[in-house]
Coordinates of C-alpha atoms and ligand atoms in Angstrom, one line a residue:
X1 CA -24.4 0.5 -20.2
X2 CA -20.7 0.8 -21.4
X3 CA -18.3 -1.6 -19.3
X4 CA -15.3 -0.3 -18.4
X5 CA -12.5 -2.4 -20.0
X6 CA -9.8 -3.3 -17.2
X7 CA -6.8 -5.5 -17.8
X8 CA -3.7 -6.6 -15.4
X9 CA -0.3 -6.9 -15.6
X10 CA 1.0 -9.1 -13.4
X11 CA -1.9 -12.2 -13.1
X12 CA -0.3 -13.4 -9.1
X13 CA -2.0 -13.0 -6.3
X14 CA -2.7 -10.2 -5.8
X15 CA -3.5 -9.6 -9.6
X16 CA -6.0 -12.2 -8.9
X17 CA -7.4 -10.7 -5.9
X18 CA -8.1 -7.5 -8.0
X19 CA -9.2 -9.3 -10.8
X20 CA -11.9 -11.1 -8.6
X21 CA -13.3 -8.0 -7.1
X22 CA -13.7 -6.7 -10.2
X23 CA -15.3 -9.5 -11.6
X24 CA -18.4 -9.0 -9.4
X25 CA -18.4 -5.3 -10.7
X26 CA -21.8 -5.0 -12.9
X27 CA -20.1 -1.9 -15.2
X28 CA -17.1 -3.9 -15.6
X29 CA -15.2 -6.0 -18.2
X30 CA -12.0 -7.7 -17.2
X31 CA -10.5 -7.3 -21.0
X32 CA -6.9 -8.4 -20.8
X33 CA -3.9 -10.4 -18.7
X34 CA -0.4 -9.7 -19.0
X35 CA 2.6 -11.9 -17.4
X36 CA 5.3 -13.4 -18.0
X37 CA 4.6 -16.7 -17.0
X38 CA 2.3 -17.7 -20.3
X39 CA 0.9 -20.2 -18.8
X40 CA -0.7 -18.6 -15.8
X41 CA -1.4 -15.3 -18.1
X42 CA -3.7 -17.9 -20.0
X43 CA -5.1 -19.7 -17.2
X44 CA -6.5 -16.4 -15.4
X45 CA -7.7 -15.3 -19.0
X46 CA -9.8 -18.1 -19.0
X47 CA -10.9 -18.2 -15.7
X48 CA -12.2 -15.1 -16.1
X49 CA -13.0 -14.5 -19.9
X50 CA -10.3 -12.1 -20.9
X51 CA -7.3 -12.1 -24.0
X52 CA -4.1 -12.5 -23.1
X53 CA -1.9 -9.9 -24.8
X54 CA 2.2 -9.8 -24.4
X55 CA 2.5 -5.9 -24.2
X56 CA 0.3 -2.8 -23.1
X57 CA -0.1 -1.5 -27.0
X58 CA -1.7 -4.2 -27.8
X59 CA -4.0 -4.0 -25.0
X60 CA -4.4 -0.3 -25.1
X61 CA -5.3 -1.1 -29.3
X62 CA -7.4 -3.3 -28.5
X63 CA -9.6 -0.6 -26.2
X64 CA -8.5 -1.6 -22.4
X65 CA -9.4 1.9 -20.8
X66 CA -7.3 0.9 -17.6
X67 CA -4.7 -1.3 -16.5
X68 CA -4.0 -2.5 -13.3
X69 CA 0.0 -2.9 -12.3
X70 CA 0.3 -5.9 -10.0
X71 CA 3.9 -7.1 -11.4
X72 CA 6.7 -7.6 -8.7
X73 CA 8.1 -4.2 -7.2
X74 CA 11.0 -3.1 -9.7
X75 CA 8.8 -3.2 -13.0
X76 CA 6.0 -1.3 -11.7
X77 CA 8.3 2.2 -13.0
X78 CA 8.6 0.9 -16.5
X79 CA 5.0 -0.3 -16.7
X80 CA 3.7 3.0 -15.5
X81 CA 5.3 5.1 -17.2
X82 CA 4.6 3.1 -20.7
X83 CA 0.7 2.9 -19.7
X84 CA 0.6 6.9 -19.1
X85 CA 2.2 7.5 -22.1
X86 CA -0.4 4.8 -23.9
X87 CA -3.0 7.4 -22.2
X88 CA -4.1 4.2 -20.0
X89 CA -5.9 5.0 -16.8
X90 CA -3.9 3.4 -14.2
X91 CA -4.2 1.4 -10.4
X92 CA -0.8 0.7 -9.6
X93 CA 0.5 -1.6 -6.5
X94 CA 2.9 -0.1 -3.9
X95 CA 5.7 1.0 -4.2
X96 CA 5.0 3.0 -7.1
X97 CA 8.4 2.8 -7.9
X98 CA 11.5 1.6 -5.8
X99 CA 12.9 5.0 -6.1
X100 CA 12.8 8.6 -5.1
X101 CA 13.8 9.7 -8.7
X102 CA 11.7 7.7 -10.3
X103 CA 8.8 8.1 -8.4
X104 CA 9.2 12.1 -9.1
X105 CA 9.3 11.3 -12.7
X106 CA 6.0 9.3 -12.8
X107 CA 4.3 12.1 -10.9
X108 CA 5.5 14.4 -13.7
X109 CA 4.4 12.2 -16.2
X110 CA 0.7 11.6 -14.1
X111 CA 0.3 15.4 -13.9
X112 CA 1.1 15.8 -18.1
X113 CA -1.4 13.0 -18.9
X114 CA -3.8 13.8 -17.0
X115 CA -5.4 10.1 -16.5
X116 CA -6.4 8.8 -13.3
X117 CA -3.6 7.1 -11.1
X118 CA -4.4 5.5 -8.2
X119 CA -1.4 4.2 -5.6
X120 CA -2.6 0.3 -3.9
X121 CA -2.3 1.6 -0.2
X122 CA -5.3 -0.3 0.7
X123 CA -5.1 0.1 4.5
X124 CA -6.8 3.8 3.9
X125 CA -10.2 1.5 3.3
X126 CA -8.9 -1.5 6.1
X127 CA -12.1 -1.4 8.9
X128 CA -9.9 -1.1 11.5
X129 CA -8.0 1.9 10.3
X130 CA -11.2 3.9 9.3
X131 CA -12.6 3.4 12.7
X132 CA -9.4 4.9 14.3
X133 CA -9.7 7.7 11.6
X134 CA -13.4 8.1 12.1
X135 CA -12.3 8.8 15.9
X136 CA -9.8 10.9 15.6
X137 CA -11.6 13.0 13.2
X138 CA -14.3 13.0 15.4
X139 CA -12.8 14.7 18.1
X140 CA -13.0 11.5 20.3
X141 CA -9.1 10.9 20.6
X142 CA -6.9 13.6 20.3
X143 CA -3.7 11.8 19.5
X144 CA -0.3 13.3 21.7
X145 CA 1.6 10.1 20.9
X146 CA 2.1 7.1 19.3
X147 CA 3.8 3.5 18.6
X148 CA 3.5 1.8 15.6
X149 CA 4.9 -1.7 14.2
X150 CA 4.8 -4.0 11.2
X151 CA 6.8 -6.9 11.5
X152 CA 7.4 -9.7 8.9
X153 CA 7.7 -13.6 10.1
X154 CA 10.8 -13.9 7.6
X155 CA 12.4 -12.8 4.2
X156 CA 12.7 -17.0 3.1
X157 CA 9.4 -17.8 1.5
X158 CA 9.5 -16.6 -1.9
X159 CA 13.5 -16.4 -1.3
X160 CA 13.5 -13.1 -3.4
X161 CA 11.9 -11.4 -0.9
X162 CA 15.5 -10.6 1.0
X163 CA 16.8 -9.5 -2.5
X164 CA 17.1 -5.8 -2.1
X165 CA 17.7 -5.4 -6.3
X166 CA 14.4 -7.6 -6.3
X167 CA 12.0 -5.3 -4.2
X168 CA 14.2 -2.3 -4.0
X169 CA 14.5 -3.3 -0.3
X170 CA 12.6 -4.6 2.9
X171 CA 10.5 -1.2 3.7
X172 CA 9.1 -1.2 0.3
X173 CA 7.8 -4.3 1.5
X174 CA 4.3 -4.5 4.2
X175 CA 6.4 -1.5 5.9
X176 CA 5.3 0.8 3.3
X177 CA 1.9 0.5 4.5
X178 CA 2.5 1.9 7.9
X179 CA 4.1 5.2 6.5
X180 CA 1.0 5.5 4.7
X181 CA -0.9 5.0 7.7
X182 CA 1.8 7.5 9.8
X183 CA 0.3 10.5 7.0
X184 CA -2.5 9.5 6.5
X185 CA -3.6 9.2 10.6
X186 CA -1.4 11.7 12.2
X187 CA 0.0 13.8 10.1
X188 CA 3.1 14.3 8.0
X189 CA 6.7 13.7 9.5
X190 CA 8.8 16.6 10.1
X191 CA 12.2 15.1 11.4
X192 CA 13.4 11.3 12.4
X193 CA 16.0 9.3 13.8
X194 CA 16.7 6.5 12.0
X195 CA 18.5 3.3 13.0
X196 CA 18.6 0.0 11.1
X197 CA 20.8 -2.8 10.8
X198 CA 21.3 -6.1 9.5
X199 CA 20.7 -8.6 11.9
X200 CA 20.0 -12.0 10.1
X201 CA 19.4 -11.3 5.9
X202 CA 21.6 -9.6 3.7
X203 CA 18.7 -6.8 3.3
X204 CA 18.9 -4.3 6.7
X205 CA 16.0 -6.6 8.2
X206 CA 15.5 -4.2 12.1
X207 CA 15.0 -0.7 11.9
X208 CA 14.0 1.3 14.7
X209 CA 13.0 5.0 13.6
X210 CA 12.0 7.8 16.3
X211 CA 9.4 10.4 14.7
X212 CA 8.5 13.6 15.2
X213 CA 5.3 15.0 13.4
X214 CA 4.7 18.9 12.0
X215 CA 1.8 18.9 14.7
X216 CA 3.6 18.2 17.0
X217 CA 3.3 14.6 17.7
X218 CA 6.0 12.2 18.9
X219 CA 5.9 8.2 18.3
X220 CA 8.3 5.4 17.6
X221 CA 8.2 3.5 14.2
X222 CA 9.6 -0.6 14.4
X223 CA 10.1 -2.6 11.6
X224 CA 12.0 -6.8 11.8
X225 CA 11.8 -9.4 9.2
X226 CA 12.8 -12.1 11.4
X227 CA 10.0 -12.1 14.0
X228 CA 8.0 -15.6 13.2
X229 CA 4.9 -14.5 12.5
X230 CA 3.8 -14.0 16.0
X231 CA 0.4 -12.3 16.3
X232 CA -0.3 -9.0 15.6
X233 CA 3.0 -8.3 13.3
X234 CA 1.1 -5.2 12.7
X235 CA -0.3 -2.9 15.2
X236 CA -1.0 1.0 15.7
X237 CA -1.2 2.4 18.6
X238 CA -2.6 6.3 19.1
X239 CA -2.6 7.5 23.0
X240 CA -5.0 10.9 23.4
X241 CA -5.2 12.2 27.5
X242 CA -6.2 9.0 29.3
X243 CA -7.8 7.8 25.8
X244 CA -6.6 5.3 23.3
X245 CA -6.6 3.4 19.9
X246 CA -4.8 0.7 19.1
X247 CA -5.7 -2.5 15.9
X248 CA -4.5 -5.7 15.5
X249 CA -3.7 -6.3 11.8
X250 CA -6.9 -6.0 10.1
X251 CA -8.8 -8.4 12.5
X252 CA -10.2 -6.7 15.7
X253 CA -10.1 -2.4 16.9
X254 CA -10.2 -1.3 20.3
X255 CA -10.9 2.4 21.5
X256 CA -10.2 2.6 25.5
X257 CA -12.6 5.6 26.0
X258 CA -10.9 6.8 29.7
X259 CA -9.9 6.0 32.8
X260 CA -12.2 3.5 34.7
X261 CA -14.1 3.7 31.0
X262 CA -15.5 0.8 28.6
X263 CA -13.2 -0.2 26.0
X264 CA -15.3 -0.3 22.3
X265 CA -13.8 -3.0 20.2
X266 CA -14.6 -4.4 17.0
X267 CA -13.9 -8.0 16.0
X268 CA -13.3 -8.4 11.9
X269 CA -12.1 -12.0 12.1
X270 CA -15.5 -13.8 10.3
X271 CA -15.8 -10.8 7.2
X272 CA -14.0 -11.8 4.1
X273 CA -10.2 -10.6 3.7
X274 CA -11.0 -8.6 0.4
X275 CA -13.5 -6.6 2.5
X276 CA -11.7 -6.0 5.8
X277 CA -8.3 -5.5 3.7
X278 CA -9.8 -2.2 1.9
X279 CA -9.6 -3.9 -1.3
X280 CA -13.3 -4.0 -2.4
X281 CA -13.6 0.1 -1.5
X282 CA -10.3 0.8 -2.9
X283 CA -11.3 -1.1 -6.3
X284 CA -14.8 0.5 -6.3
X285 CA -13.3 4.1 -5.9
X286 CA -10.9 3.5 -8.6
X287 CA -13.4 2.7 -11.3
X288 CA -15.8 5.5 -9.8
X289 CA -13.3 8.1 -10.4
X290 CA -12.3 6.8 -14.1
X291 CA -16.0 6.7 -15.2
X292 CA -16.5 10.1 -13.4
X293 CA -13.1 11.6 -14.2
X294 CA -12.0 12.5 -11.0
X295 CA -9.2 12.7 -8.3
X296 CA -8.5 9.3 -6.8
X297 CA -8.4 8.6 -3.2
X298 CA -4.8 8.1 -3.5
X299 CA -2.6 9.9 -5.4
X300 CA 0.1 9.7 -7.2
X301 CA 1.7 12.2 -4.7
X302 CA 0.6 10.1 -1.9
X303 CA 2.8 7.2 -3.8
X304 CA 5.9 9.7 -4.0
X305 CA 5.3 11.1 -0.4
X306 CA 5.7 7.5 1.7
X307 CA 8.5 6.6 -1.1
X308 CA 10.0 10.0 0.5
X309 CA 10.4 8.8 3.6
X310 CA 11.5 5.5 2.8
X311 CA 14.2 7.2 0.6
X312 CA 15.3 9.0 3.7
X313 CA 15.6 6.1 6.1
X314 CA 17.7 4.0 3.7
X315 CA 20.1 7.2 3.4
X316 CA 20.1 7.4 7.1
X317 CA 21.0 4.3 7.8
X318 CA 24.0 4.2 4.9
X319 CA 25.4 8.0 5.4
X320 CA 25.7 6.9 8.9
X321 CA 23.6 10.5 10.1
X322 CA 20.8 9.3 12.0
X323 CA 18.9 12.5 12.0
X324 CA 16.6 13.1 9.3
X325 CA 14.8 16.4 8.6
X326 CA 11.9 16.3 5.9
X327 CA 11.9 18.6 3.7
X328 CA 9.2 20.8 2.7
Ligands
NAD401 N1 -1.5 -3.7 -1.4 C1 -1.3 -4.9 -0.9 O1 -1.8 -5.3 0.1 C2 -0.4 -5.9 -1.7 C3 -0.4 -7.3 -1.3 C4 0.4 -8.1 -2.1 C5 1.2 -7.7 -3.0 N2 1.3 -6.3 -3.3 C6 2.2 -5.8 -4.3 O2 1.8 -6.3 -5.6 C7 2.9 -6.7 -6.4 C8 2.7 -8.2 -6.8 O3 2.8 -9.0 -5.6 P1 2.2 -10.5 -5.6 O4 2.2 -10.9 -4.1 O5 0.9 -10.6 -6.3 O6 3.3 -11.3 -6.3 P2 3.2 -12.6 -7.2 O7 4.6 -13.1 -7.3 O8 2.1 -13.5 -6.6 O9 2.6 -12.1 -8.6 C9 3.4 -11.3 -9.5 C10 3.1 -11.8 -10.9 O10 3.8 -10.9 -11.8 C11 4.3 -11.7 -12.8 N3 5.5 -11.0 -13.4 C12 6.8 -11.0 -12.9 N4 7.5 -10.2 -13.7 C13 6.7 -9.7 -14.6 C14 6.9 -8.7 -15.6 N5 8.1 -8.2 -15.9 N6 5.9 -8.4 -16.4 C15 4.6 -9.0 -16.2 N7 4.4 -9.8 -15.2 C16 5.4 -10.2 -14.4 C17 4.6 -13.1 -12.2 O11 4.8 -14.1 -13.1 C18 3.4 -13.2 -11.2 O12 2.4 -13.8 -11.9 C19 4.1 -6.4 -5.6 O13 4.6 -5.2 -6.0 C20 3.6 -6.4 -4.2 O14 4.4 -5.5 -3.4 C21 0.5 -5.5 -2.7

């Protein structure tokens, strides 16, 4: 059996946590690192017997069929764009790109190449938000409403992390996640009110965004970076006629089934992070749909539609025009 050769760019964690995942992959060869820190590029070469190579061409010479992009934020544009055009297959991290503009351009660029590019919003293959999908798809909850939150202890630890030119800003952060899941759950966003403000970084660190859905729907949308990590920072919550969902992070799922009925929960705290975090699945799917050619779970238009959103928000906030309709 021909492995398929994968390598990284970007070997930190959560280049590592791909790079294990795919270790344990039987059709499989982890063929290359990338980073700019030599020293750890070499060090996760060894640990998991790959070359180290300082650009993509080499890599892409040397036979790597895919790369993943797990670099910081503002260089996964530049990387993507170079692997397409190297006719790499490619997994890139959220955000695709840190812009509206750019992310446009890469899908352009994904639909000329034709490769398969898949976007890192893992919660689609979290436990906890496949049950809730599962339900809703099902019938069981017919969601009228909903409140949703992802909150962030602080923006100190790495102190980049409040550097807007760094990660193109605090919603392209975990936050990102939960527009994915807004889509993905309930449907797409048809007009919002934004507010945000900057209450303790230099990055606008509270945003509190009222949303209205195409079908219908109305929910509220919180964001904070200064929270201190109380538990959950991240919660959904979708209310059906007397009937509920609701998750706490990625640990535990509750469905209250009715008035005066049980409540079915599932408890995720003892199964390992890389499974209940969606990252095994979305891995597997990935190199499924290179070797097999075909559509990845998440697209590339997936990657420009939260980056949409978030494009929106930030312009809210600055123009100063809280109201938000989405186009298309
Ligand atoms: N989907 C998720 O759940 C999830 C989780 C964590 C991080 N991420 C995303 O993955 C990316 C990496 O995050 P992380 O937590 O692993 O960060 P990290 O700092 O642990 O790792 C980033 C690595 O990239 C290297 N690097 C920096 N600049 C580079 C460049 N120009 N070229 C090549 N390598 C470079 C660094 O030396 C480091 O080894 C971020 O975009 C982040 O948003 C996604």
């Amino acid at each position: 059996m021909d492995k398929l050769k994968i390598g990284v760019v970007g070997a930190g964690f959560i280049g590592q946590v791909h790079l294990e995942i795919l270790s344990t992959f039987p059709d499989v060869q982890i063929a290359g690192v990338m980073d700019v820190e030599k020293g750890r590029a070499k060090a996760v070469a060894e640990r998991f017997n790959a070359k180290v190579y300082d650009d993509l061409k080499q890599m892409r010479e040397a036979g790597v069929d895919a790369v993943y992009i797990t670099s910081p934020n503002r260089t996964h544009f530049d990387y993507a764009m170079q692997a397409l055009e190297l006719g790499f297959n490619v997994f890139c991290e959220k955000p695709m790109t840190v812009s509206l503009k750019d992310a446009l351009e890469l899908e352009k660029k994904v639909k000329e190449k034709g490769v398969v590019f898949q976007v890192g919003h893992n919660r689609r293959f979290a436990y906890v938000y496949k049950f809730m999908k599962q339900k809703i798809e099902e019938g069981q909850v017919k969601p009228l409403s909903f409140q949703i939150k992802m909150n962030r202890g602080e923006l100190l630890n790495p102190p980049w992390t409040s550097d807007r030119n760094y990660t193109g800003g605090f919603l392209f952060e975990s936050t990102i996640h939960l527009f994915d899941m807004v889509r993905w759950l309930l449907g797409e966003i048809e007009e919002m009110y934004v507010l945000g403000k900057k209450s303790v970084y230099p990055d606008i660190d509270d945003w509190a965004i009222a949303m209205r859905l195409k079908n219908g729907l109305i929910g509220t949308f919180t964001s904070c970076a200064h929270a201190s990590w109380m538990i959950p920072f991240e919660r959904v919550e979708v209310y059906g006629e007397h009937n509920m969902l609701m998750n706490e992070e990625m640990e535990k799922v509750h469905f209250c089934k009715g008035l005066g009925k049980e409540v079915e929960s599932h408890d995720f705290m003892k199964v390992d992070f890389k499974e209940k975090w969606g990252y095994v699945e979305e891995n597997r799917l990935f190199i499924d749909c290179v070797k097999e050619k075909k559509a990845p779970p998440v697209a590339v238009s997936d990657g420009v539609a939260v980056i949409r959103i978030i494009d929106a928000c930030y312009k809210a906030v600055e123009s100063g025009n809280a109201h938000v309709r989405m186009e298309g």
